Amino acid sequence: AQTVTQSQPEMSVQEAETVTLSCTYDTSESDYYLFWYKQPPSRQMILVIRQEAYKQQNATENRFSVNFQKAAKSFSLKISDSQLGDAAMYFCAYRSAKAPRDDKIIFGKGTRLHILP
Amino acid sequence: ETGVTQTPRHLVMGMTNKKSLKCEQHLGHNAMYWYKQSAKKPLELMFVYNFKEQTENNSVPSRFSPECPNSSHLFLHLHTLQPEDSALYLCASSQRRVGGAQYFGPGTRLLVL
């Protein structure tokens, strides 16, 4: 069974600085998808970024980028120029690339990110 | 309304009450999900519906009863709940395709007294 591990329950970063959130996963599959979700205090879970395992290029979305290391099964999220609005719980998630019927997305326990003004 | 909406946003109920949570997605998706989010626990997938058909029931107690009348609406009927059922209940939807991301509603904060 696949697992997703986020080893940092909480992190803090100074506003305008860069922070990296760690995520590792375990799978025997070669094709899959990885996601980072953000859940601000208002509780709406928002998709931040998506990575396809067969693509070597790291996904980026504005100030958010990932460092995808397939061999190491590592998928970290880098937030550049941190802003107060980035304060949230961040979840790393894994989804198999099997047929769509296998709909499970497996989530890590999350990392709470604090932004210090 | 856009995205995924959930009502009510907050709910307090006694253990003998019957209530329902409602979810509606405005994204044209064909798969919908119920998750339970408790403090300091990973998100727990409860139910999955594809094209209105339930394809996953993750060993959820029968006091939780889902209903999916169409691909845009999802309900979670609650009865004789326990205090440990207090949690945030999240609804999500996705397009039923390989690698599709799920899009979440704001959740219903449930307190069982």
mmCIF file of C-alpha atoms in Angstrom:
data_model
loop_
_atom_site.group_PDB
_atom_site.id
_atom_site.type_symbol
_atom_site.label_atom_id
_atom_site.label_comp_id
_atom_site.label_asym_id
_atom_site.label_seq_id
_atom_site.Cartn_x
_atom_site.Cartn_y
_atom_site.Cartn_z
ATOM 1 C CA ALA A 1 0.000 0.000 0.000
ATOM 2 C CA GLN A 2 1.124 3.502 -0.713
ATOM 3 C CA THR A 3 2.006 5.883 2.083
ATOM 4 C CA VAL A 4 2.771 9.592 2.238
ATOM 5 C CA THR A 5 4.936 11.035 4.991
ATOM 6 C CA GLN A 6 5.354 14.654 5.967
ATOM 7 C CA SER A 7 7.968 14.724 8.681
ATOM 8 C CA GLN A 8 7.569 18.388 9.653
ATOM 9 C CA PRO A 9 4.366 18.961 11.650
ATOM 10 C CA GLU A 10 5.041 22.721 11.830
ATOM 11 C CA MET A 11 7.340 25.231 10.208
ATOM 12 C CA SER A 12 7.848 28.959 10.372
ATOM 13 C CA VAL A 13 9.327 31.347 7.856
ATOM 14 C CA GLN A 14 9.927 35.065 7.779
ATOM 15 C CA GLU A 15 7.809 37.010 5.348
ATOM 16 C CA ALA A 16 9.504 37.385 1.937
ATOM 17 C CA GLU A 17 11.844 34.465 2.643
ATOM 18 C CA THR A 18 11.845 31.047 0.986
ATOM 19 C CA VAL A 19 10.689 27.874 2.700
ATOM 20 C CA THR A 20 10.733 24.219 1.671
ATOM 21 C CA LEU A 21 8.225 21.666 2.915
ATOM 22 C CA SER A 22 9.252 18.034 2.786
ATOM 23 C CA CYS A 23 7.277 15.050 1.593
ATOM 24 C CA THR A 24 8.295 11.459 0.984
ATOM 25 C CA TYR A 25 6.151 8.643 -0.272
ATOM 26 C CA ASP A 26 6.333 4.939 -0.688
ATOM 27 C CA THR A 27 4.991 3.074 -3.688
ATOM 28 C CA SER A 28 5.827 0.140 -5.901
ATOM 29 C CA GLU A 29 4.152 1.775 -8.876
ATOM 30 C CA SER A 30 6.107 3.546 -11.596
ATOM 31 C CA ASP A 31 3.353 5.830 -12.805
ATOM 32 C CA TYR A 32 1.454 8.115 -10.458
ATOM 33 C CA TYR A 33 0.583 11.700 -9.648
ATOM 34 C CA LEU A 34 1.599 13.879 -6.749
ATOM 35 C CA PHE A 35 -0.139 16.943 -5.380
ATOM 36 C CA TRP A 36 0.309 19.677 -2.846
ATOM 37 C CA TYR A 37 -2.839 21.053 -1.275
ATOM 38 C CA LYS A 38 -3.145 24.119 0.919
ATOM 39 C CA GLN A 39 -5.749 24.475 3.663
ATOM 40 C CA PRO A 40 -5.867 28.019 5.110
ATOM 41 C CA PRO A 41 -7.540 28.692 8.447
ATOM 42 C CA SER A 42 -10.867 29.195 6.594
ATOM 43 C CA ARG A 43 -10.612 25.449 5.889
ATOM 44 C CA GLN A 44 -11.142 25.393 2.115
ATOM 45 C CA MET A 45 -8.637 22.928 0.711
ATOM 46 C CA ILE A 46 -7.022 24.352 -2.425
ATOM 47 C CA LEU A 47 -4.918 22.559 -5.011
ATOM 48 C CA VAL A 48 -1.510 24.245 -5.183
ATOM 49 C CA ILE A 49 0.446 22.160 -7.635
ATOM 50 C CA ARG A 50 0.343 18.838 -9.480
ATOM 51 C CA GLN A 51 3.204 16.679 -10.707
ATOM 52 C CA GLU A 52 3.077 13.748 -13.109
ATOM 53 C CA ALA A 53 5.618 11.091 -12.206
ATOM 54 C CA TYR A 54 6.550 10.369 -15.814
ATOM 55 C CA LYS A 55 7.599 13.988 -16.311
ATOM 56 C CA GLN A 56 11.101 14.801 -15.158
ATOM 57 C CA GLN A 57 10.519 18.528 -15.233
ATOM 58 C CA ASN A 58 9.509 19.961 -11.896
ATOM 59 C CA ALA A 59 6.103 21.629 -11.817
ATOM 60 C CA THR A 60 5.868 25.315 -10.988
ATOM 61 C CA GLU A 61 2.969 27.650 -10.250
ATOM 62 C CA ASN A 62 4.043 31.238 -9.711
ATOM 63 C CA ARG A 63 5.869 31.323 -6.335
ATOM 64 C CA PHE A 64 5.309 27.613 -5.757
ATOM 65 C CA SER A 65 7.619 24.983 -7.176
ATOM 66 C CA VAL A 66 8.419 21.376 -6.428
ATOM 67 C CA ASN A 67 11.581 19.340 -6.273
ATOM 68 C CA PHE A 68 10.540 15.924 -7.511
ATOM 69 C CA GLN A 69 13.132 13.207 -6.957
ATOM 70 C CA LYS A 70 11.554 10.016 -8.262
ATOM 71 C CA ALA A 71 14.352 7.648 -7.290
ATOM 72 C CA ALA A 72 14.381 9.001 -3.754
ATOM 73 C CA LYS A 73 10.563 9.139 -3.674
ATOM 74 C CA SER A 74 10.730 12.707 -2.507
ATOM 75 C CA PHE A 75 8.392 15.561 -3.442
ATOM 76 C CA SER A 76 9.172 18.808 -1.642
ATOM 77 C CA LEU A 77 7.359 22.114 -2.056
ATOM 78 C CA LYS A 78 9.267 25.366 -2.238
ATOM 79 C CA ILE A 79 7.501 28.628 -1.553
ATOM 80 C CA SER A 80 9.431 31.702 -2.642
ATOM 81 C CA ASP A 81 8.857 35.241 -1.380
ATOM 82 C CA SER A 82 6.550 33.979 1.395
ATOM 83 C CA GLN A 83 3.466 36.062 2.042
ATOM 84 C CA LEU A 84 1.144 36.259 5.032
ATOM 85 C CA GLY A 85 -1.559 34.619 2.942
ATOM 86 C CA ASP A 86 0.606 31.518 2.597
ATOM 87 C CA ALA A 87 -0.023 30.629 6.229
ATOM 88 C CA ALA A 88 -1.912 27.351 6.119
ATOM 89 C CA MET A 89 -1.754 23.616 6.540
ATOM 90 C CA TYR A 90 -0.071 22.025 3.553
ATOM 91 C CA PHE A 91 -0.863 18.467 2.528
ATOM 92 C CA CYS A 92 1.165 16.293 0.213
ATOM 93 C CA ALA A 93 -0.896 13.710 -1.670
ATOM 94 C CA TYR A 94 -0.412 10.722 -3.953
ATOM 95 C CA ARG A 95 -2.688 9.271 -6.598
ATOM 96 C CA SER A 96 -2.132 6.092 -8.558
ATOM 97 C CA ALA A 97 -2.172 6.302 -12.353
ATOM 98 C CA LYS A 98 -4.238 3.177 -12.581
ATOM 99 C CA ALA A 99 -7.638 3.224 -14.238
ATOM 100 C CA PRO A 100 -9.837 6.063 -13.020
ATOM 101 C CA ARG A 101 -11.901 3.660 -10.982
ATOM 102 C CA ASP A 102 -9.068 3.610 -8.471
ATOM 103 C CA ASP A 103 -9.998 6.994 -7.133
ATOM 104 C CA LYS A 104 -8.087 7.111 -3.911
ATOM 105 C CA ILE A 105 -5.866 10.037 -3.158
ATOM 106 C CA ILE A 106 -3.594 9.314 -0.209
ATOM 107 C CA PHE A 107 -2.802 12.312 1.952
ATOM 108 C CA GLY A 108 0.035 12.988 4.358
ATOM 109 C CA LYS A 109 -0.682 14.320 7.839
ATOM 110 C CA GLY A 110 0.158 17.855 6.834
ATOM 111 C CA THR A 111 2.631 20.591 7.723
ATOM 112 C CA ARG A 112 1.376 23.751 9.379
ATOM 113 C CA LEU A 113 3.215 26.754 7.973
ATOM 114 C CA HIS A 114 3.440 29.980 9.945
ATOM 115 C CA ILE A 115 4.505 33.222 8.280
ATOM 116 C CA LEU A 116 6.291 35.653 10.581
ATOM 117 C CA PRO A 117 5.798 39.341 9.741
ATOM 118 C CA GLU B 1 -21.917 29.715 -6.932
ATOM 119 C CA THR B 2 -18.645 28.330 -8.134
ATOM 120 C CA GLY B 3 -16.541 25.322 -7.217
ATOM 121 C CA VAL B 4 -17.757 23.022 -4.483
ATOM 122 C CA THR B 5 -20.209 24.246 -1.873
ATOM 123 C CA GLN B 6 -21.268 22.627 1.380
ATOM 124 C CA THR B 7 -24.112 23.321 3.764
ATOM 125 C CA PRO B 8 -24.385 23.808 6.621
ATOM 126 C CA ARG B 9 -20.967 25.163 7.496
ATOM 127 C CA HIS B 10 -21.459 24.399 11.187
ATOM 128 C CA LEU B 11 -23.693 21.837 12.867
ATOM 129 C CA VAL B 12 -24.286 20.896 16.473
ATOM 130 C CA MET B 13 -26.378 17.814 17.114
ATOM 131 C CA GLY B 14 -27.288 15.452 19.892
ATOM 132 C CA MET B 15 -26.625 11.758 19.668
ATOM 133 C CA THR B 16 -30.279 10.992 18.957
ATOM 134 C CA ASN B 17 -30.720 13.580 16.212
ATOM 135 C CA LYS B 18 -30.929 12.984 12.481
ATOM 136 C CA LYS B 19 -29.328 15.531 10.193
ATOM 137 C CA SER B 20 -27.966 15.716 6.661
ATOM 138 C CA LEU B 21 -24.950 17.384 5.121
ATOM 139 C CA LYS B 22 -25.228 18.656 1.589
ATOM 140 C CA CYS B 23 -22.573 19.086 -1.070
ATOM 141 C CA GLU B 24 -22.945 20.575 -4.525
ATOM 142 C CA GLN B 25 -20.304 20.872 -7.222
ATOM 143 C CA HIS B 26 -20.488 23.368 -10.069
ATOM 144 C CA LEU B 27 -17.439 22.082 -11.961
ATOM 145 C CA GLY B 28 -19.052 19.536 -14.278
ATOM 146 C CA HIS B 29 -17.253 16.713 -12.503
ATOM 147 C CA ASN B 30 -18.542 13.151 -12.374
ATOM 148 C CA ALA B 31 -16.959 11.826 -9.198
ATOM 149 C CA MET B 32 -17.669 12.984 -5.648
ATOM 150 C CA TYR B 33 -16.168 12.135 -2.272
ATOM 151 C CA TRP B 34 -16.765 12.457 1.453
ATOM 152 C CA TYR B 35 -13.783 12.847 3.779
ATOM 153 C CA LYS B 36 -13.545 13.118 7.545
ATOM 154 C CA GLN B 37 -10.875 15.403 8.986
ATOM 155 C CA SER B 38 -10.104 15.072 12.684
ATOM 156 C CA ALA B 39 -7.452 16.916 14.623
ATOM 157 C CA LYS B 40 -3.987 15.433 14.271
ATOM 158 C CA LYS B 41 -5.160 12.652 11.950
ATOM 159 C CA PRO B 42 -4.728 12.237 8.204
ATOM 160 C CA LEU B 43 -7.700 12.870 6.011
ATOM 161 C CA GLU B 44 -9.948 9.816 6.053
ATOM 162 C CA LEU B 45 -11.731 8.908 2.846
ATOM 163 C CA MET B 46 -15.274 7.788 3.663
ATOM 164 C CA PHE B 47 -17.180 7.353 0.409
ATOM 165 C CA VAL B 48 -16.602 7.659 -3.323
ATOM 166 C CA TYR B 49 -19.238 8.063 -5.987
ATOM 167 C CA ASN B 50 -18.565 7.737 -9.711
ATOM 168 C CA PHE B 51 -21.404 8.668 -12.038
ATOM 169 C CA LYS B 52 -23.776 8.422 -9.035
ATOM 170 C CA GLU B 53 -22.582 4.892 -8.274
ATOM 171 C CA GLN B 54 -20.933 4.237 -4.948
ATOM 172 C CA THR B 55 -17.550 2.694 -5.648
ATOM 173 C CA GLU B 56 -15.932 2.992 -2.251
ATOM 174 C CA ASN B 57 -17.131 2.575 1.302
ATOM 175 C CA ASN B 58 -14.109 2.761 3.499
ATOM 176 C CA SER B 59 -15.461 0.701 6.418
ATOM 177 C CA VAL B 60 -17.632 3.571 7.532
ATOM 178 C CA PRO B 61 -20.169 2.863 10.320
ATOM 179 C CA SER B 62 -23.757 2.580 9.177
ATOM 180 C CA ARG B 63 -24.739 5.672 11.158
ATOM 181 C CA PHE B 64 -23.303 7.550 8.164
ATOM 182 C CA SER B 65 -25.412 7.082 5.052
ATOM 183 C CA PRO B 66 -24.425 8.711 1.760
ATOM 184 C CA GLU B 67 -26.731 9.602 -1.093
ATOM 185 C CA CYS B 68 -25.840 10.779 -4.569
ATOM 186 C CA PRO B 69 -28.969 11.612 -6.592
ATOM 187 C CA ASN B 70 -26.979 13.022 -9.512
ATOM 188 C CA SER B 71 -23.403 13.865 -10.413
ATOM 189 C CA SER B 72 -23.689 17.382 -8.979
ATOM 190 C CA HIS B 73 -25.134 16.617 -5.553
ATOM 191 C CA LEU B 74 -23.957 14.527 -2.657
ATOM 192 C CA PHE B 75 -25.519 14.094 0.760
ATOM 193 C CA LEU B 76 -24.339 12.556 3.994
ATOM 194 C CA HIS B 77 -27.189 11.506 6.253
ATOM 195 C CA LEU B 78 -26.313 11.304 9.915
ATOM 196 C CA HIS B 79 -28.152 9.459 12.684
ATOM 197 C CA THR B 80 -27.353 8.324 16.221
ATOM 198 C CA LEU B 81 -23.847 9.724 16.016
ATOM 199 C CA GLN B 82 -21.245 9.467 18.744
ATOM 200 C CA PRO B 83 -19.128 12.279 20.227
ATOM 201 C CA GLU B 84 -16.061 10.848 18.485
ATOM 202 C CA ASP B 85 -17.766 11.594 15.166
ATOM 203 C CA SER B 86 -17.186 15.285 15.812
ATOM 204 C CA ALA B 87 -14.929 16.481 13.011
ATOM 205 C CA LEU B 88 -14.725 18.515 9.853
ATOM 206 C CA TYR B 89 -16.477 16.749 6.986
ATOM 207 C CA LEU B 90 -15.124 17.643 3.593
ATOM 208 C CA CYS B 91 -16.726 17.039 0.248
ATOM 209 C CA ALA B 92 -14.644 16.890 -2.925
ATOM 210 C CA SER B 93 -15.228 16.333 -6.610
ATOM 211 C CA SER B 94 -13.082 15.409 -9.578
ATOM 212 C CA GLN B 95 -13.267 14.497 -13.191
ATOM 213 C CA ARG B 96 -13.119 10.728 -13.508
ATOM 214 C CA ARG B 97 -9.858 10.424 -15.410
ATOM 215 C CA VAL B 98 -6.369 9.229 -14.687
ATOM 216 C CA GLY B 99 -4.490 11.621 -12.439
ATOM 217 C CA GLY B 100 -7.347 14.020 -11.912
ATOM 218 C CA ALA B 101 -7.048 16.324 -8.942
ATOM 219 C CA GLN B 102 -9.814 16.605 -6.398
ATOM 220 C CA TYR B 103 -11.420 19.935 -5.603
ATOM 221 C CA PHE B 104 -12.714 20.473 -2.099
ATOM 222 C CA GLY B 105 -15.591 22.289 -0.494
ATOM 223 C CA PRO B 106 -15.172 24.428 2.636
ATOM 224 C CA GLY B 107 -16.380 21.641 4.911
ATOM 225 C CA THR B 108 -19.010 21.236 7.598
ATOM 226 C CA ARG B 109 -17.764 21.514 11.173
ATOM 227 C CA LEU B 110 -19.788 18.941 13.117
ATOM 228 C CA LEU B 111 -20.054 18.776 16.894
ATOM 229 C CA VAL B 112 -21.871 15.844 18.456
ATOM 230 C CA LEU B 113 -22.944 16.368 22.049
#
